[in-house]
CSV table of C-alpha atoms in Angstrom, one decimal:
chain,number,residue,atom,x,y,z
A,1,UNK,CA,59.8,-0.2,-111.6
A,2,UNK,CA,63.5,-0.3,-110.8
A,3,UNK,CA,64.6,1.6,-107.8
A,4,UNK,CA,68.1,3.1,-106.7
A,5,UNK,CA,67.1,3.5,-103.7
A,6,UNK,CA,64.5,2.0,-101.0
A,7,UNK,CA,64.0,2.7,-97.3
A,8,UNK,CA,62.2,0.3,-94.9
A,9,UNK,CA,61.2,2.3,-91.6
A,10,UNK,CA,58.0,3.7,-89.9
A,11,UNK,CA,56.1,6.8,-91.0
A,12,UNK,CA,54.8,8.8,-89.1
A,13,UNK,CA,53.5,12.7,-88.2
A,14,UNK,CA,55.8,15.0,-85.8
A,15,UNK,CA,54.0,17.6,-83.5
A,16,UNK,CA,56.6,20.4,-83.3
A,17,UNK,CA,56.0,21.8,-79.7
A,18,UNK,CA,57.9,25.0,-79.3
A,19,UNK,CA,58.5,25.2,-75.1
A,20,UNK,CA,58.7,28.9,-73.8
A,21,UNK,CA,59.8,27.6,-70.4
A,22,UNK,CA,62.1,24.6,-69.3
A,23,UNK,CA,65.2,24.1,-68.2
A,24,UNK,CA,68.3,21.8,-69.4
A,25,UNK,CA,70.1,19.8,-67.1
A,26,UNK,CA,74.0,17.9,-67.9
A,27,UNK,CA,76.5,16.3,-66.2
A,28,UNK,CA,80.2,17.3,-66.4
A,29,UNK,CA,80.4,17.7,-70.3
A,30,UNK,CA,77.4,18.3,-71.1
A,31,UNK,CA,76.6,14.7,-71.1
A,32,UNK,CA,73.0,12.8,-70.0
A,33,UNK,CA,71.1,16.2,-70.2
A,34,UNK,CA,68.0,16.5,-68.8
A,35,UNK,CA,64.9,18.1,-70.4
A,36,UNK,CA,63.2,20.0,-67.4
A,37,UNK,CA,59.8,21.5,-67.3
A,38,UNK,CA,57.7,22.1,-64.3
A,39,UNK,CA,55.6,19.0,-62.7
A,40,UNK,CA,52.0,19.1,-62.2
A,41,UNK,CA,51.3,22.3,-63.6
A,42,UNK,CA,49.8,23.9,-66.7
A,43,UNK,CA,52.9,24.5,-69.1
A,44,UNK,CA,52.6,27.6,-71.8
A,45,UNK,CA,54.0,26.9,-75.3
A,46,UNK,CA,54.9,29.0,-78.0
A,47,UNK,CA,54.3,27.5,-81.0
A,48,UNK,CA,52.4,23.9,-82.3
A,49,UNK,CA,53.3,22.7,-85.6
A,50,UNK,CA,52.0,19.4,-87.5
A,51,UNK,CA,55.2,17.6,-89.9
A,52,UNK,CA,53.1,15.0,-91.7
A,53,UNK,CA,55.1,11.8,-93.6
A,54,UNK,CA,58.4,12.1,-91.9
A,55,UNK,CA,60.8,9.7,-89.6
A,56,UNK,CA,64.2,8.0,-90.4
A,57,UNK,CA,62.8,6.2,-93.5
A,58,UNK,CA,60.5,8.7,-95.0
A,59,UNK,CA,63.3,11.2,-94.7
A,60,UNK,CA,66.0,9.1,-96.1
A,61,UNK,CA,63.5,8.5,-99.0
A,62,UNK,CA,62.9,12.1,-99.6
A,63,UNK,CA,67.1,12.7,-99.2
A,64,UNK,CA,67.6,10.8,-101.5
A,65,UNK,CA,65.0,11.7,-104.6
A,66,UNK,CA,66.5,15.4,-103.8
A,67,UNK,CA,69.4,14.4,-104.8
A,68,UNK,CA,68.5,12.5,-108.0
A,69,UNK,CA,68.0,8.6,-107.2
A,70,UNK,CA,64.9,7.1,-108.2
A,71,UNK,CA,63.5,6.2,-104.3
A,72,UNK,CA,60.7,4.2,-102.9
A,73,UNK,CA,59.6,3.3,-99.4
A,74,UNK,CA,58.1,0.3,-97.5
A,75,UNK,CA,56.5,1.4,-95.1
A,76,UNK,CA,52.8,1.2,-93.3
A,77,UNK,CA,49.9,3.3,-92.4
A,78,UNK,CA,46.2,3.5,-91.1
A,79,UNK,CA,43.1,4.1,-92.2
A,80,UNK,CA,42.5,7.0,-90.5
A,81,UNK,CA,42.9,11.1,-91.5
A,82,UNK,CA,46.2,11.0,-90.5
A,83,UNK,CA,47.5,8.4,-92.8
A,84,UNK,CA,45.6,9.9,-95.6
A,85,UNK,CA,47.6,13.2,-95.2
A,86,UNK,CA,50.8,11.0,-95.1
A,87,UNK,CA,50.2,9.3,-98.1
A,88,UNK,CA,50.2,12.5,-99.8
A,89,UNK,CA,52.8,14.2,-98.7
A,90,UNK,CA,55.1,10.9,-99.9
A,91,UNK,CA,53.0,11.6,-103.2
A,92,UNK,CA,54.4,15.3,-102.9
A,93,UNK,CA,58.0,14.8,-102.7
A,94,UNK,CA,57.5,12.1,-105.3
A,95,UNK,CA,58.5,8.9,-103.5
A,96,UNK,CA,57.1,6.2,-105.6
A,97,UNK,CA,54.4,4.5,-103.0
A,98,UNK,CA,54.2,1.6,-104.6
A,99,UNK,CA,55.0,-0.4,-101.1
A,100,UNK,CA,53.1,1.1,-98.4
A,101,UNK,CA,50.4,-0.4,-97.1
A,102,UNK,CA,47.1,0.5,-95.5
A,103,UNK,CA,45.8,-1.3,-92.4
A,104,UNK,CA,42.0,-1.4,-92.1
A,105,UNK,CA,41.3,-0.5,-88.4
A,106,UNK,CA,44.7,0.8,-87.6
A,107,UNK,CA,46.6,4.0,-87.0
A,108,UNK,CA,48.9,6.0,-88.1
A,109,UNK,CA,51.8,6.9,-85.7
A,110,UNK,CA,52.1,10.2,-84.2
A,111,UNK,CA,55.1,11.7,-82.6
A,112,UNK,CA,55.6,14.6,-80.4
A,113,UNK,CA,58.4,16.8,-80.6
A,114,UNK,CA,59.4,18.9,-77.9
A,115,UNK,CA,61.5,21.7,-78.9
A,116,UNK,CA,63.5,24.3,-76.9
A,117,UNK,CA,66.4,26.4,-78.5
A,118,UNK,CA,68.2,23.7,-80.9
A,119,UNK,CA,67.8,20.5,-79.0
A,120,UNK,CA,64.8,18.6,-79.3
A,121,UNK,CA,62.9,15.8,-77.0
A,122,UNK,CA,60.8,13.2,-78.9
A,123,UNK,CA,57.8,11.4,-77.5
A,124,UNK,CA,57.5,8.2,-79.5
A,125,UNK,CA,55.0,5.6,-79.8
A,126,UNK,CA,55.1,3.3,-83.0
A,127,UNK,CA,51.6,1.0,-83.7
A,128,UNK,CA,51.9,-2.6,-84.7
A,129,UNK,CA,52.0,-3.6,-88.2
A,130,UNK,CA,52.0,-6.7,-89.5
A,131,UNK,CA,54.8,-6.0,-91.2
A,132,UNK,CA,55.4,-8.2,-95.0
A,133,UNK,CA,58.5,-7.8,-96.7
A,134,UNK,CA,57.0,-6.7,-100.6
A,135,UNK,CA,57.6,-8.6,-103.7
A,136,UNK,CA,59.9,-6.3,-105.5
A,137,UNK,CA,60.6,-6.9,-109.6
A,138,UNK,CA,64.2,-6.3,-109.7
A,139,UNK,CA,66.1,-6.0,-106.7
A,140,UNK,CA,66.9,-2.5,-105.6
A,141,UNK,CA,70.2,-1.4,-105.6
A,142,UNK,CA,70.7,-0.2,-101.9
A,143,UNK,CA,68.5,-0.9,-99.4
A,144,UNK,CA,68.4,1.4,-95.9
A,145,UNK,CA,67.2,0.1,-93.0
A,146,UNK,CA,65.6,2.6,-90.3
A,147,UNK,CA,63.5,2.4,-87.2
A,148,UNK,CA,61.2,0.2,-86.7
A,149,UNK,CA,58.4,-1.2,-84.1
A,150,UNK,CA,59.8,-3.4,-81.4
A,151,UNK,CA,58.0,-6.6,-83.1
A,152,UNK,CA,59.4,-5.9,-86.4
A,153,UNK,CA,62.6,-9.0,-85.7
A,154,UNK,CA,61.1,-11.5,-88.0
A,155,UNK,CA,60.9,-9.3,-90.3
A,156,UNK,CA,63.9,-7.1,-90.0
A,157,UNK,CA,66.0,-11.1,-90.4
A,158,UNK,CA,63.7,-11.6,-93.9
A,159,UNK,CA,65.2,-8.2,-95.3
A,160,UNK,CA,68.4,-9.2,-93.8
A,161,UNK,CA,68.3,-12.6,-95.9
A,162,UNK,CA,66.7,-10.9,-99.0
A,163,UNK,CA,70.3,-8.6,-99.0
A,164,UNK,CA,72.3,-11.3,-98.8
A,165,UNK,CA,70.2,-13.8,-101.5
A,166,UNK,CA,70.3,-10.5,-104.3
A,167,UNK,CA,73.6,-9.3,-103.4
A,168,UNK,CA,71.7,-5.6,-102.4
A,169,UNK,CA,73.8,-3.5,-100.5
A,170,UNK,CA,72.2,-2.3,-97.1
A,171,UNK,CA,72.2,0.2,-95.3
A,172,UNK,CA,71.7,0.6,-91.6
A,173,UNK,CA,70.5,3.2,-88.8
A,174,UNK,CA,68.5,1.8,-86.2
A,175,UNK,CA,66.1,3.3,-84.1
A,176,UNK,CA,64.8,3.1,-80.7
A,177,UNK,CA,63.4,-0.4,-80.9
A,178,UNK,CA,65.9,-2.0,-82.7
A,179,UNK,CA,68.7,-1.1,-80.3
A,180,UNK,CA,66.3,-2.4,-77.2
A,181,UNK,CA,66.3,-5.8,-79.4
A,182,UNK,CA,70.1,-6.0,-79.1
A,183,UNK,CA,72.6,-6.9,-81.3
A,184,UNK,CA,72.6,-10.9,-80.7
A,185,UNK,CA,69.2,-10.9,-81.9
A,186,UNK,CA,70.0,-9.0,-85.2
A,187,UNK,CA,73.0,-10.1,-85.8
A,188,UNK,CA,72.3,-11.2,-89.1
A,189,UNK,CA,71.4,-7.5,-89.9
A,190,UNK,CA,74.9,-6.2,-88.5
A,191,UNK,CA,76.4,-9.1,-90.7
A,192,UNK,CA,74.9,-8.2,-94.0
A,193,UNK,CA,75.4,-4.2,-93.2
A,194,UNK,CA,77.4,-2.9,-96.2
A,195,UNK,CA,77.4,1.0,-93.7
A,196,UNK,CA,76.0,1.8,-90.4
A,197,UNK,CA,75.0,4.5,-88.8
A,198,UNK,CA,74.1,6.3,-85.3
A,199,UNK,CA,75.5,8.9,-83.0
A,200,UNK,CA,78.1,8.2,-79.8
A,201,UNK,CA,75.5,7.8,-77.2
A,202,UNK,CA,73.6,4.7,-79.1
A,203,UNK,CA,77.2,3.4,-80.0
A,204,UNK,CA,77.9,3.3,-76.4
A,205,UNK,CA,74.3,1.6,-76.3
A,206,UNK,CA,74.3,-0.6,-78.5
A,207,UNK,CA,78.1,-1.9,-77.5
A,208,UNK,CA,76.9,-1.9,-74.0
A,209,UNK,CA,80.0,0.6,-73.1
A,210,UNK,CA,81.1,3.7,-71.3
A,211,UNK,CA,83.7,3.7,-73.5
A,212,UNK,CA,84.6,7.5,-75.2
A,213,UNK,CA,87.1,7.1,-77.4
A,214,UNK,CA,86.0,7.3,-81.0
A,215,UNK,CA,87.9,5.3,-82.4
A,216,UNK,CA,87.5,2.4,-80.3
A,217,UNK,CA,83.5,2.9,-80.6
A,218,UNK,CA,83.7,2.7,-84.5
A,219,UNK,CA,85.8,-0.5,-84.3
A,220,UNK,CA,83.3,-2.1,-81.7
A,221,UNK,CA,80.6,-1.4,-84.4
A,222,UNK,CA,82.7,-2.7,-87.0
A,223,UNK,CA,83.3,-6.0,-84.9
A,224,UNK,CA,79.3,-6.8,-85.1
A,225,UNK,CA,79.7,-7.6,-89.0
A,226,UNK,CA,79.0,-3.5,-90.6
A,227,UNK,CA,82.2,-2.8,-93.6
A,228,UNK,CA,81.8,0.3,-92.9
A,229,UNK,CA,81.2,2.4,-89.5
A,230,UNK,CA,80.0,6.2,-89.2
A,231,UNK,CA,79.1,7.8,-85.7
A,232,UNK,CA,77.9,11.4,-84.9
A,233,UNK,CA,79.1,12.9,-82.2
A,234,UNK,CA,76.8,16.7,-82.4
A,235,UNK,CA,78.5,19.7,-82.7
A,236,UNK,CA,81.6,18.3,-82.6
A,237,UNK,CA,81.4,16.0,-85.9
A,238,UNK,CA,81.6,12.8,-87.2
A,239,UNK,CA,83.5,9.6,-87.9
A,240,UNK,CA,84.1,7.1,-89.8
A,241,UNK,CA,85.7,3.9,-90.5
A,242,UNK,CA,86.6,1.7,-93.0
A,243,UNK,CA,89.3,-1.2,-94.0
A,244,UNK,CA,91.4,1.8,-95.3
A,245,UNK,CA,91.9,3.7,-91.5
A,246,UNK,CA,89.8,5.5,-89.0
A,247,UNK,CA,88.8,9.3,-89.3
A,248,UNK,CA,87.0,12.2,-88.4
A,249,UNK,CA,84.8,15.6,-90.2
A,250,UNK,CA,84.2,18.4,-88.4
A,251,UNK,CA,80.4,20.3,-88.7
A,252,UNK,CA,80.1,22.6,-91.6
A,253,UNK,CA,79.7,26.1,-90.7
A,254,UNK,CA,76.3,27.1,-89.5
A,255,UNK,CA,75.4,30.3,-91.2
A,256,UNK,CA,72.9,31.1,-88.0
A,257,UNK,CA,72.2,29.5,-84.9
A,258,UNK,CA,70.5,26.0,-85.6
A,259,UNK,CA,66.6,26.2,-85.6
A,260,UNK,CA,66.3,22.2,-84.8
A,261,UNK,CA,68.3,19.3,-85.2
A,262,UNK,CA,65.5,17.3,-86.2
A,263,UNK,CA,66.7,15.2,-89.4
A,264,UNK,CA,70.2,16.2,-89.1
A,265,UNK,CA,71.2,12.5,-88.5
A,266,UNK,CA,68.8,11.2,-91.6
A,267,UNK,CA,70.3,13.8,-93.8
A,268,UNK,CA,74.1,12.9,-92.8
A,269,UNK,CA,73.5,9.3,-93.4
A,270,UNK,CA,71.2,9.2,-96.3
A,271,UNK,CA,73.4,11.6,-98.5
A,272,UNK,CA,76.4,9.6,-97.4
A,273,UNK,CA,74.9,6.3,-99.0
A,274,UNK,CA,73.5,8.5,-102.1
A,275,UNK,CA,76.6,9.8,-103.0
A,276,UNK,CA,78.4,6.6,-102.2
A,277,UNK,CA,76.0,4.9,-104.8
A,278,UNK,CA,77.1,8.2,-107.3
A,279,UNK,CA,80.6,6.3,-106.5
A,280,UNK,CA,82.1,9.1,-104.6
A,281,UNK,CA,84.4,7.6,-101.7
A,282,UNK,CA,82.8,6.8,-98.0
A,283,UNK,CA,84.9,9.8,-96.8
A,284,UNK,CA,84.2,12.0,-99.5
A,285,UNK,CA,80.3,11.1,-99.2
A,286,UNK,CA,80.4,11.9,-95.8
A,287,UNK,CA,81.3,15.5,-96.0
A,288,UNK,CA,78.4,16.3,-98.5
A,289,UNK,CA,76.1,14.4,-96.0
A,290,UNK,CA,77.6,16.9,-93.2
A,291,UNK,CA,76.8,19.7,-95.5
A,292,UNK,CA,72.8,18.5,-95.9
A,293,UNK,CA,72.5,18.1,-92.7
A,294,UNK,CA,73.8,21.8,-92.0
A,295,UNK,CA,70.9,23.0,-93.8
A,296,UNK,CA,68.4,20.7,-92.2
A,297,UNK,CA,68.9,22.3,-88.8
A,298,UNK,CA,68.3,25.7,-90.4
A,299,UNK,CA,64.7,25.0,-90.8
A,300,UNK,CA,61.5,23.4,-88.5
A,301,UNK,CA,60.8,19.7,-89.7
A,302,UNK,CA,63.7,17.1,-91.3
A,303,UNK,CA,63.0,17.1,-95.1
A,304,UNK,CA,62.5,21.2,-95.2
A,305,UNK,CA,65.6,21.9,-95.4
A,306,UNK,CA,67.2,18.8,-97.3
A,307,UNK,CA,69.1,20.3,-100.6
A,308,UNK,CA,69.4,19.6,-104.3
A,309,UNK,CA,73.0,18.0,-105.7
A,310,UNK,CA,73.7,21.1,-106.9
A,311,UNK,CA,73.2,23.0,-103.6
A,312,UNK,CA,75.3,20.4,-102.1
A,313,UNK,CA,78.5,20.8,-104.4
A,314,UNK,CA,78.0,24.7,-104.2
A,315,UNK,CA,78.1,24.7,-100.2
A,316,UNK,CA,80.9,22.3,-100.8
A,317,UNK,CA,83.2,24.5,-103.6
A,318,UNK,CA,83.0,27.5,-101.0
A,319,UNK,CA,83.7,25.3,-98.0
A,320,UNK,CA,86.3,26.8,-95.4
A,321,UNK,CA,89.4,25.1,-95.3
A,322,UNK,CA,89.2,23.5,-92.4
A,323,UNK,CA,86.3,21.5,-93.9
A,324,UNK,CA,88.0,18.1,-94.7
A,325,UNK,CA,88.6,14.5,-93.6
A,326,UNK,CA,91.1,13.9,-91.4
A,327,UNK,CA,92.5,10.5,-90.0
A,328,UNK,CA,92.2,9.9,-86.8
């Protein structure tokens, strides 16, 4: 089959634990916050809820069948209960599963998220694959590359030369792992990045920096090979960067206080790269990948809230006027 659109990243199951008492701690502007709970006692929770089939590449996948782009995933799993449940809830939403693979013996990861009020603490643990990269037919059109386990290098350089042999465009948000691994060691990644994508704090990570200024950030990420740079920065936005200038979107309107920000990232970036691929400029893109992610944080879980095309260009034809692009 031909596919618009295929994500690489791990799968796995979020726990949604709903804290009833903790504590958030920041420094001067609200900065390196602190998730506080107290130690070596017996915690109460509100709520536990189980997210099966989700993470940066299942939800990209799932962002961007919504919006009408024939998607696939690679992508690997055990043979254990878990798995099994995954598998079908890719089957669900419809994401052809024609890549992921099933590891005798294995598990399937499992994540736990701590939730309290909007913000949300992850406890991550990904399980070793032996990851292959698949033998497509024809080349997909875009590939997006997500988080990973940290001995996925190999094979995060093989999808980086497969790009760059088929003339695929990639895209690239990298997780936990793949920021540990440093940019020397993918540097072939960065260089055959067509966009890239994370928030300020993993800029400042990744370019090893305390630096603050926006636009200094996306042309750091821009130096490491990406044609295109996008960075997060919360409440307060994003931005973006291209050959044509430097600028900046503001959040859409939240219609209620956010529920969880879980996915809001994944929806920004994966509707940016579908609607660039619909041939809608980077900029323009952007603001509809703003708007899915406003509805993400409306609802428990990052694919619930993920909207059709349709919902996306109504939310956008009643935008408020300050809802635009803006150079920097």
């Amino acid at each position: 089959m031909d596919y618009d659109f295929v994500s690489f990243g791990d799968i796995t199951t979020d726990c949604f634990i709903k804290l009833k008492e903790a504590r958030v701690t920041c420094d001067l502007n609200d900065e390196n916050c602190m998730l506080c709970v107290r130690f070596g006692q017996k915690i109460p929770y509100e709520s536990a809820a189980e997210i099966r089939s989700v993470g940066n590449g299942p939800n990209a996948a799932v962002s961007a069948h919504r919006l009408g782009l024939k998607s696939a995933i690679v992508t690997n799993l055990g043979d254990d209960e878990n798995g099994e449940h995954c598998l079908k809830a890719l089957q669900k939403e419809r994401i052809s599963t024609e890549f992921v693979r099933v590891h005798k013996g294995s598990r399937t990861n499992y994540h736990y998220v701590l939730q309290y009020e909007s913000e949300r603490t992850i406890l991550i643990k990904h399980e070793e694959y032996k990851y292959e990269l698949p033998a497509f037919g024809k080349a997909p059109r875009w590939i997006y590359l997500t988080s990973l386990s940290k001995t996925s290098l190999k094979y995060q350089l093989a999808i980086a030369g497969y790009v760059h042999r088929n003339n695929v465009r990639l895209a690239f948000q990298p997780g936990t792992f793949q920021m540990e691994l440093g940019t020397k060691a993918l540097a072939p990644v960065y260089l055959a990045t067509e966009i890239f994508f994370c928030n300020k704090e993993e800029a400042q990570k990744i370019l090893e920096t305390k630096e603050v200024d926006l636009k200094k950030l996306l042309s750091g990420i821009r130096a490491l090979g990406p044609k295109i740079a996008v960075i997060t920065d919360g409440p307060k936005g994003a931005y973006i960067m291209d050959d044509s200038g430097a600028y900046s979107a503001p959040m859409y309107p939240d219609p209620m206080p956010p529920i969880n920000r879980t996915g809001a990232g994944d929806a920004t970036s994966s509707t940016t790269v579908a609607y660039m691929m619909m041939g809608m400029t980077p900029q323009e893109s952007l603001l509809r990948g703003i708007i899915n992610a406003s509805d993400v944080v409306q609802h428990v879980g990052a694919q619930a809230g993920l909207l059709s095309k349709a919902k996306i260009e109504k939310f956008y034809q009643n935008r408020p006027p300050e809802f635009k692009i803006s150079a920097l």
